[in-house]
C-alpha cells in the first residue's frame, strides 16, 4: 500500500495509464478543440452565475427559508460547484493532462464526482421532503432547521467520502488491467460502484414520486389541489431533466466497465457525453425561476439594481435612462393561485 501512495506524485504515471487505455493518444490542441474548450468554459461560467443568483435569492429572503427551498438551495450550491469543477476539468484537460501527477488528476476528477453525488443526494432530500409534506408527517420537530442543516451537511460528507475513495486508495495504480478506459486512473469496480449507487438512489426517488402522485390522486381535495400538483410537477421536472442529462454519461460508464481495454471505440468520445451532462446544472436554475414568480423576482433583483444604476448614470451623462417595467408572470400555474403555507409550504403565489 505504501508503494501505491508513493506513486501519487510521479509525473509519468498519468501518461502511462493513458497510453495503456487509449489507442491513439492525441493531445494536440487543434483550433476546433480550443473553440470547444472555450464554449464549455463560457457555459460553466453561466452555470456559476445562474446558481449564485439563486443562492443569493434564497439566502436574502426569509420567505425561502423553508425545507423545500433550503434543499433547492443545496442543489443550486452543488450545481454552482459543478460549474467550477467543470471549468477546472476543462482547463486541465488535453495536453495538460499528461503533465499532471496522480494526486492532481484525482483532485480534478474527484471534484466532479463530489458535486454529482451532492446533486443526487439533494434530489433525494427534496423527494423525502415532498413525501413528508404530502403525508403530513411531522418529521423535523421544533428544531427542524437544525435537522435540515445536519441532513445537508451529512449529504456533503457522504459525497466527499464517495468522491474521495480513489485518492484514498481505491484506484488502479499498479494494476493497469483493472483501469477504466474513460477514467484511466480509476478502477473499474469503483466506477461501477458509484454508478450503481446513483442508479439505486434515482430509482428510489422515482418510486417515491410515483407513490406521492398516487397519494395525491387518491386523497381529498385539500391535498390533491392544483397547487400541490403544480409543486410536484416542478420537482418532477427537475428530476426528469437530471436523468435525461446524466443517463448517457451513466450508460457510457457502464459500457466502460463491460468492455475490455481498447475494445469499444465509443468510449474515446465520452467527453461529449459528460459535456451534455453539464447542461443539467445550467437548466436547473431556469426551471426554478420559470416555475416560481416570487423566486424569479428575487433572482432578477440584482440585475434590476444594475439596470437602475446604469439608467441613473445614463441620465447624468445626458442620456435618458431606462425605466424598469414591473415583472409579470407568464406562468399559467401562478395566475390567480394562492398557495397554502402548510403542509406543502408555498407562500404568496409562489410555485416551486
Short mmCIF file of C-alpha atoms in Angstrom, two decimals:
data_model
loop_
_atom_site.label_atom_id
_atom_site.label_comp_id
_atom_site.label_asym_id
_atom_site.label_seq_id
_atom_site.Cartn_x
_atom_site.Cartn_y
_atom_site.Cartn_z
CA UNK A 1 0.00 0.00 0.00
CA UNK A 2 2.85 2.36 0.80
CA UNK A 3 4.27 1.72 -2.66
CA UNK A 4 0.95 2.75 -4.20
CA UNK A 5 0.85 6.03 -2.30
CA UNK A 6 4.45 6.74 -3.29
CA UNK A 7 3.29 6.85 -6.92
CA UNK A 8 0.83 9.68 -6.27
CA UNK A 9 3.47 12.31 -7.07
CA UNK A 10 5.01 10.52 -10.03
CA UNK A 11 4.89 12.76 -13.14
CA UNK A 12 4.88 9.79 -15.51
CA UNK A 13 2.06 7.67 -14.09
CA UNK A 14 -0.80 9.52 -15.77
CA UNK A 15 0.83 9.20 -19.19
CA UNK A 16 1.50 5.51 -18.57
CA UNK A 17 -2.18 4.84 -17.84
CA UNK A 18 -3.42 6.88 -20.81
CA UNK A 19 -1.02 5.07 -23.15
CA UNK A 20 -2.38 1.75 -21.89
CA UNK A 21 -6.08 2.55 -22.27
CA UNK A 22 -6.08 4.78 -25.37
CA UNK A 23 -5.42 3.54 -28.90
CA UNK A 24 -4.28 6.91 -30.19
CA UNK A 25 -3.05 9.33 -27.57
CA UNK A 26 -3.51 12.58 -29.48
CA UNK A 27 -3.47 15.63 -27.20
CA UNK A 28 -2.68 18.22 -29.88
CA UNK A 29 -4.51 21.49 -29.27
CA UNK A 30 -6.29 21.96 -32.61
CA UNK A 31 -8.41 25.09 -33.28
CA UNK A 32 -11.62 23.04 -33.04
CA UNK A 33 -10.61 21.74 -29.61
CA UNK A 34 -9.75 25.22 -28.43
CA UNK A 35 -13.13 26.53 -29.58
CA UNK A 36 -14.90 23.63 -27.86
CA UNK A 37 -13.00 24.26 -24.64
CA UNK A 38 -13.83 27.97 -24.79
CA UNK A 39 -17.53 27.22 -25.27
CA UNK A 40 -17.53 24.81 -22.32
CA UNK A 41 -15.85 27.40 -20.10
CA UNK A 42 -18.42 30.03 -21.12
CA UNK A 43 -21.22 27.54 -20.42
CA UNK A 44 -19.77 26.78 -16.99
CA UNK A 45 -19.44 30.50 -16.18
CA UNK A 46 -23.15 30.86 -16.96
CA UNK A 47 -23.82 27.91 -14.64
CA UNK A 48 -21.90 29.60 -11.83
CA UNK A 49 -23.68 32.96 -12.27
CA UNK A 50 -27.17 31.41 -12.52
CA UNK A 51 -26.83 29.27 -9.43
CA UNK A 52 -25.14 32.07 -7.49
CA UNK A 53 -28.18 34.28 -8.15
CA UNK A 54 -30.46 31.51 -6.90
CA UNK A 55 -28.39 31.08 -3.73
CA UNK A 56 -28.42 34.84 -3.07
CA UNK A 57 -32.19 34.91 -3.56
CA UNK A 58 -32.76 32.02 -1.14
CA UNK A 59 -30.40 33.48 1.46
CA UNK A 60 -31.68 37.06 1.49
CA UNK A 61 -35.44 36.41 1.52
CA UNK A 62 -36.94 34.79 4.63
CA UNK A 63 -39.84 33.53 2.51
CA UNK A 64 -37.44 30.98 1.04
CA UNK A 65 -36.16 29.61 4.36
CA UNK A 66 -38.42 26.56 4.36
CA UNK A 67 -37.28 22.96 3.98
CA UNK A 68 -38.16 22.87 0.29
CA UNK A 69 -36.19 25.99 -0.58
CA UNK A 70 -33.21 25.02 1.59
CA UNK A 71 -32.92 21.74 -0.28
CA UNK A 72 -33.30 23.54 -3.61
CA UNK A 73 -30.58 25.93 -2.44
CA UNK A 74 -28.37 22.95 -1.63
CA UNK A 75 -28.96 21.63 -5.15
CA UNK A 76 -28.06 25.07 -6.54
CA UNK A 77 -24.86 25.02 -4.45
CA UNK A 78 -23.88 21.63 -5.87
CA UNK A 79 -24.62 22.88 -9.40
CA UNK A 80 -22.52 26.01 -8.80
CA UNK A 81 -19.57 23.92 -7.58
CA UNK A 82 -20.12 21.57 -10.51
CA UNK A 83 -19.65 24.54 -12.83
CA UNK A 84 -16.39 25.43 -11.08
CA UNK A 85 -15.25 21.78 -11.22
CA UNK A 86 -16.04 21.53 -14.95
CA UNK A 87 -14.07 24.73 -15.62
CA UNK A 88 -11.06 23.28 -13.79
CA UNK A 89 -11.50 19.97 -15.60
CA UNK A 90 -11.59 21.69 -18.99
CA UNK A 91 -8.55 23.88 -18.31
CA UNK A 92 -6.58 20.87 -17.04
CA UNK A 93 -7.51 18.61 -19.96
CA UNK A 94 -5.87 18.00 -23.33
CA UNK A 95 -2.11 18.30 -23.37
CA UNK A 96 -2.12 19.46 -19.73
CA UNK A 97 -3.47 16.09 -18.60
CA UNK A 98 -0.26 14.18 -19.30
CA UNK A 99 1.72 16.59 -17.16
CA UNK A 100 -0.41 16.02 -14.07
CA UNK A 101 0.62 13.87 -11.15
CA UNK A 102 -1.88 11.21 -9.99
CA UNK A 103 -2.88 13.27 -6.95
CA UNK A 104 -3.66 16.25 -9.20
CA UNK A 105 -5.60 14.00 -11.56
CA UNK A 106 -7.62 12.54 -8.65
CA UNK A 107 -8.40 16.06 -7.42
CA UNK A 108 -9.57 17.08 -10.91
CA UNK A 109 -11.89 14.13 -11.42
CA UNK A 110 -12.88 13.71 -7.77
CA UNK A 111 -14.31 17.24 -7.58
CA UNK A 112 -16.75 16.38 -10.39
CA UNK A 113 -17.79 13.15 -8.64
CA UNK A 114 -18.31 15.00 -5.36
CA UNK A 115 -20.63 17.60 -6.90
CA UNK A 116 -22.51 14.88 -8.79
CA UNK A 117 -23.00 12.96 -5.54
CA UNK A 118 -24.23 16.11 -3.80
CA UNK A 119 -26.77 16.68 -6.58
CA UNK A 120 -28.11 13.13 -6.29
CA UNK A 121 -28.44 13.38 -2.51
CA UNK A 122 -30.13 16.78 -2.87
CA UNK A 123 -32.70 15.25 -5.19
CA UNK A 124 -33.26 12.50 -2.62
CA UNK A 125 -33.73 15.08 0.16
CA UNK A 126 -36.24 17.01 -1.97
CA UNK A 127 -38.21 13.83 -2.67
CA UNK A 128 -38.29 12.93 1.03
CA UNK A 129 -39.40 16.47 1.92
CA UNK A 130 -42.23 16.34 -0.61
CA UNK A 131 -43.36 12.98 0.73
CA UNK A 132 -43.28 14.31 4.28
CA UNK A 133 -45.31 17.37 3.26
CA UNK A 134 -47.92 15.41 1.34
CA UNK A 135 -48.26 12.73 4.03
CA UNK A 136 -48.46 15.43 6.72
CA UNK A 137 -45.75 13.71 8.72
CA UNK A 138 -44.09 15.76 11.46
CA UNK A 139 -40.55 14.73 10.73
CA UNK A 140 -38.44 17.70 11.74
CA UNK A 141 -39.99 18.82 15.03
CA UNK A 142 -39.31 22.15 16.70
CA UNK A 143 -35.63 22.14 15.77
CA UNK A 144 -36.34 21.44 12.12
CA UNK A 145 -33.83 23.98 10.80
CA UNK A 146 -31.02 22.33 12.73
CA UNK A 147 -32.02 18.88 11.49
CA UNK A 148 -32.29 20.05 7.89
CA UNK A 149 -28.84 21.61 8.06
CA UNK A 150 -27.47 18.39 9.58
CA UNK A 151 -29.06 16.43 6.74
CA UNK A 152 -27.46 18.74 4.18
CA UNK A 153 -24.09 18.51 5.94
CA UNK A 154 -24.35 14.71 6.04
CA UNK A 155 -25.08 14.60 2.29
CA UNK A 156 -21.94 16.62 1.58
CA UNK A 157 -19.87 14.48 3.93
CA UNK A 158 -21.03 11.31 2.17
CA UNK A 159 -20.34 12.96 -1.19
CA UNK A 160 -16.80 13.86 -0.11
CA UNK A 161 -16.14 10.30 1.01
CA UNK A 162 -17.61 8.79 -2.15
CA UNK A 163 -15.68 11.13 -4.45
CA UNK A 164 -12.50 10.79 -2.40
CA UNK A 165 -12.30 6.99 -2.36
CA UNK A 166 -9.88 6.83 -5.34
CA UNK A 167 -7.37 9.17 -3.74
CA UNK A 168 -7.70 7.18 -0.52
CA UNK A 169 -6.58 4.03 -2.34
CA UNK A 170 -9.43 2.62 -4.44
CA UNK A 171 -7.73 3.16 -7.79
CA UNK A 172 -5.82 1.15 -10.36
CA UNK A 173 -2.30 2.45 -9.80
CA UNK A 174 -0.07 -0.58 -10.24
CA UNK A 175 -2.94 -2.60 -11.81
CA UNK A 176 -3.31 -1.39 -15.38
CA UNK A 177 -5.58 -4.28 -16.37
CA UNK A 178 -8.22 -3.06 -13.89
CA UNK A 179 -8.27 0.52 -15.20
CA UNK A 180 -11.25 2.31 -16.70
CA UNK A 181 -10.91 3.49 -20.30
CA UNK A 182 -12.90 6.68 -19.74
CA UNK A 183 -11.13 7.50 -16.46
CA UNK A 184 -7.75 5.76 -16.79
CA UNK A 185 -6.65 6.05 -13.15
CA UNK A 186 -9.97 4.85 -11.72
CA UNK A 187 -10.54 1.17 -11.07
CA UNK A 188 -13.47 -0.29 -12.98
CA UNK A 189 -15.10 -1.70 -9.81
CA UNK A 190 -15.13 1.80 -8.29
CA UNK A 191 -16.80 3.30 -11.38
CA UNK A 192 -19.40 0.51 -11.33
CA UNK A 193 -19.98 1.01 -7.60
CA UNK A 194 -20.60 4.75 -7.97
CA UNK A 195 -22.93 4.38 -10.97
CA UNK A 196 -24.83 1.61 -9.17
CA UNK A 197 -25.29 3.74 -6.04
CA UNK A 198 -26.54 6.68 -8.09
CA UNK A 199 -28.86 4.45 -10.12
CA UNK A 200 -30.35 2.87 -7.00
CA UNK A 201 -30.92 6.28 -5.38
CA UNK A 202 -32.51 7.69 -8.54
CA UNK A 203 -34.74 4.62 -8.86
CA UNK A 204 -35.81 5.09 -5.24
CA UNK A 205 -36.58 8.76 -5.94
CA UNK A 206 -38.70 7.83 -8.96
CA UNK A 207 -40.56 5.23 -6.89
CA UNK A 208 -41.10 7.82 -4.15
CA UNK A 209 -42.59 10.31 -6.59
CA UNK A 210 -44.86 7.64 -8.03
CA UNK A 211 -46.09 6.96 -4.51
CA UNK A 212 -46.60 10.69 -3.90
CA UNK A 213 -48.68 11.02 -7.07
CA UNK A 214 -50.75 8.01 -6.06
CA UNK A 215 -51.40 9.56 -2.64
CA UNK A 216 -52.30 12.91 -4.19
CA UNK A 217 -54.63 11.41 -6.78
CA UNK A 218 -56.46 9.34 -4.18
CA UNK A 219 -56.60 12.00 -1.45
CA UNK A 220 -59.17 14.59 -0.57
CA UNK A 221 -59.36 17.94 -2.33
CA UNK A 222 -57.23 19.79 0.22
CA UNK A 223 -54.27 17.53 -0.59
CA UNK A 224 -54.87 16.89 -4.29
CA UNK A 225 -55.44 20.54 -5.24
CA UNK A 226 -53.86 22.22 -8.28
CA UNK A 227 -51.27 23.92 -6.10
CA UNK A 228 -49.91 20.63 -4.82
CA UNK A 229 -49.86 19.16 -8.32
CA UNK A 230 -48.03 22.24 -9.61
CA UNK A 231 -45.37 21.85 -6.94
CA UNK A 232 -44.97 18.16 -7.69
CA UNK A 233 -44.71 18.97 -11.36
CA UNK A 234 -41.81 21.32 -10.71
CA UNK A 235 -39.72 18.88 -8.69
CA UNK A 236 -40.59 16.10 -11.13
CA UNK A 237 -39.29 18.26 -13.98
CA UNK A 238 -36.05 18.82 -12.05
CA UNK A 239 -35.67 15.07 -11.55
CA UNK A 240 -36.56 14.29 -15.16
CA UNK A 241 -34.04 16.80 -16.52
CA UNK A 242 -31.32 15.33 -14.28
CA UNK A 243 -31.99 11.79 -15.51
CA UNK A 244 -32.22 12.94 -19.14
CA UNK A 245 -28.89 14.80 -18.97
CA UNK A 246 -26.93 12.21 -16.98
CA UNK A 247 -28.34 8.96 -18.40
CA UNK A 248 -25.97 8.98 -21.44
CA UNK A 249 -22.96 9.53 -19.15
CA UNK A 250 -24.05 6.76 -16.78
CA UNK A 251 -24.58 4.46 -19.79
CA UNK A 252 -21.09 5.14 -21.14
CA UNK A 253 -19.59 4.38 -17.71
CA UNK A 254 -21.48 1.08 -17.53
CA UNK A 255 -20.25 0.23 -21.03
CA UNK A 256 -16.74 1.14 -19.87
CA UNK A 257 -16.98 -1.46 -17.11
CA UNK A 258 -18.19 -4.15 -19.51
CA UNK A 259 -15.73 -3.52 -22.36
CA UNK A 260 -12.16 -4.86 -22.37
CA UNK A 261 -9.46 -2.26 -22.88
CA UNK A 262 -9.47 -0.72 -26.40
CA UNK A 263 -12.47 -2.85 -27.42
CA UNK A 264 -15.11 -0.08 -27.56
CA UNK A 265 -14.08 2.96 -29.63
CA UNK A 266 -17.15 4.90 -28.49
CA UNK A 267 -15.54 5.22 -25.07
CA UNK A 268 -12.99 7.61 -26.59
CA UNK A 269 -15.87 10.05 -27.21
CA UNK A 270 -17.02 10.01 -23.59
CA UNK A 271 -16.21 13.72 -23.18
CA UNK A 272 -19.20 14.56 -25.38
CA UNK A 273 -21.50 12.66 -23.01
CA UNK A 274 -20.13 14.48 -19.98
CA UNK A 275 -20.37 17.84 -21.75
CA UNK A 276 -24.05 17.11 -22.38
CA UNK A 277 -24.47 16.26 -18.69
CA UNK A 278 -23.26 19.74 -17.71
CA UNK A 279 -26.46 21.14 -19.24
CA UNK A 280 -28.29 19.84 -16.16
CA UNK A 281 -26.58 22.39 -13.92
CA UNK A 282 -27.49 25.12 -16.42
CA UNK A 283 -31.16 24.14 -16.72
CA UNK A 284 -32.00 23.74 -13.01
CA UNK A 285 -32.00 27.49 -12.19
CA UNK A 286 -34.09 28.12 -15.31
CA UNK A 287 -36.66 25.62 -14.04
CA UNK A 288 -36.79 27.21 -10.56
CA UNK A 289 -37.29 30.73 -11.86
CA UNK A 290 -39.66 29.71 -14.64
CA UNK A 291 -41.98 27.94 -12.22
CA UNK A 292 -41.87 30.48 -9.38
CA UNK A 293 -42.79 34.14 -9.85
CA UNK A 294 -41.54 35.13 -6.39
CA UNK A 295 -38.20 33.39 -6.85
CA UNK A 296 -37.90 34.83 -10.35
CA UNK A 297 -38.37 38.35 -8.99
CA UNK A 298 -35.81 37.77 -6.25
CA UNK A 299 -33.27 36.26 -8.67
CA UNK A 300 -33.68 39.15 -11.11
CA UNK A 301 -33.42 41.82 -8.40
CA UNK A 302 -29.60 42.21 -8.67
CA UNK A 303 -29.99 42.63 -12.43
CA UNK A 304 -32.70 45.24 -11.86
CA UNK A 305 -30.42 47.14 -9.50
CA UNK A 306 -27.67 47.07 -12.09
CA UNK A 307 -30.02 48.36 -14.78
CA UNK A 308 -31.34 51.05 -12.47
CA UNK A 309 -27.79 52.15 -11.64
CA UNK A 310 -26.94 52.16 -15.34
CA UNK A 311 -30.04 54.23 -16.05
CA UNK A 312 -29.14 56.80 -13.39
CA UNK A 313 -25.61 57.03 -14.76
CA UNK A 314 -27.02 57.42 -18.24
CA UNK A 315 -29.23 60.28 -17.04
CA UNK A 316 -26.22 62.05 -15.58
CA UNK A 317 -24.45 61.77 -18.90
CA UNK A 318 -27.40 63.36 -20.68
CA UNK A 319 -28.71 60.06 -21.98
CA UNK A 320 -32.21 59.14 -20.86
CA UNK A 321 -32.19 56.16 -18.54
CA UNK A 322 -34.33 53.09 -18.98
CA UNK A 323 -37.43 52.79 -16.88
CA UNK A 324 -37.89 49.37 -15.39
CA UNK A 325 -41.16 47.68 -16.22
CA UNK A 326 -42.85 45.66 -13.50
CA UNK A 327 -42.30 41.94 -13.73
CA UNK A 328 -45.33 39.99 -14.82
CA UNK A 329 -45.77 36.27 -14.52
CA UNK A 330 -46.19 34.30 -17.72
CA UNK A 331 -46.84 31.03 -15.96
CA UNK A 332 -50.39 29.77 -16.07
CA UNK A 333 -49.72 27.95 -12.82
CA UNK A 334 -49.44 31.24 -10.96
CA UNK A 335 -52.43 33.16 -12.31
CA UNK A 336 -54.98 33.57 -9.59
CA UNK A 337 -53.31 30.90 -7.48
CA UNK A 338 -52.63 31.32 -3.78
CA UNK A 339 -50.70 28.52 -2.23
CA UNK A 340 -51.28 27.14 1.23
CA UNK A 341 -48.46 27.53 3.69
CA UNK A 342 -48.90 24.02 5.09
CA UNK A 343 -48.23 21.22 4.58
CA UNK A 344 -46.83 21.79 1.08
CA UNK A 345 -45.28 25.15 2.06
CA UNK A 346 -45.82 27.68 -0.63
CA UNK A 347 -46.12 31.34 0.25
CA UNK A 348 -47.94 34.01 -1.69
CA UNK A 349 -48.30 32.84 -5.25
CA UNK A 350 -45.04 31.01 -5.49
CA UNK A 351 -44.94 27.71 -7.32
CA UNK A 352 -41.74 25.76 -6.89
#
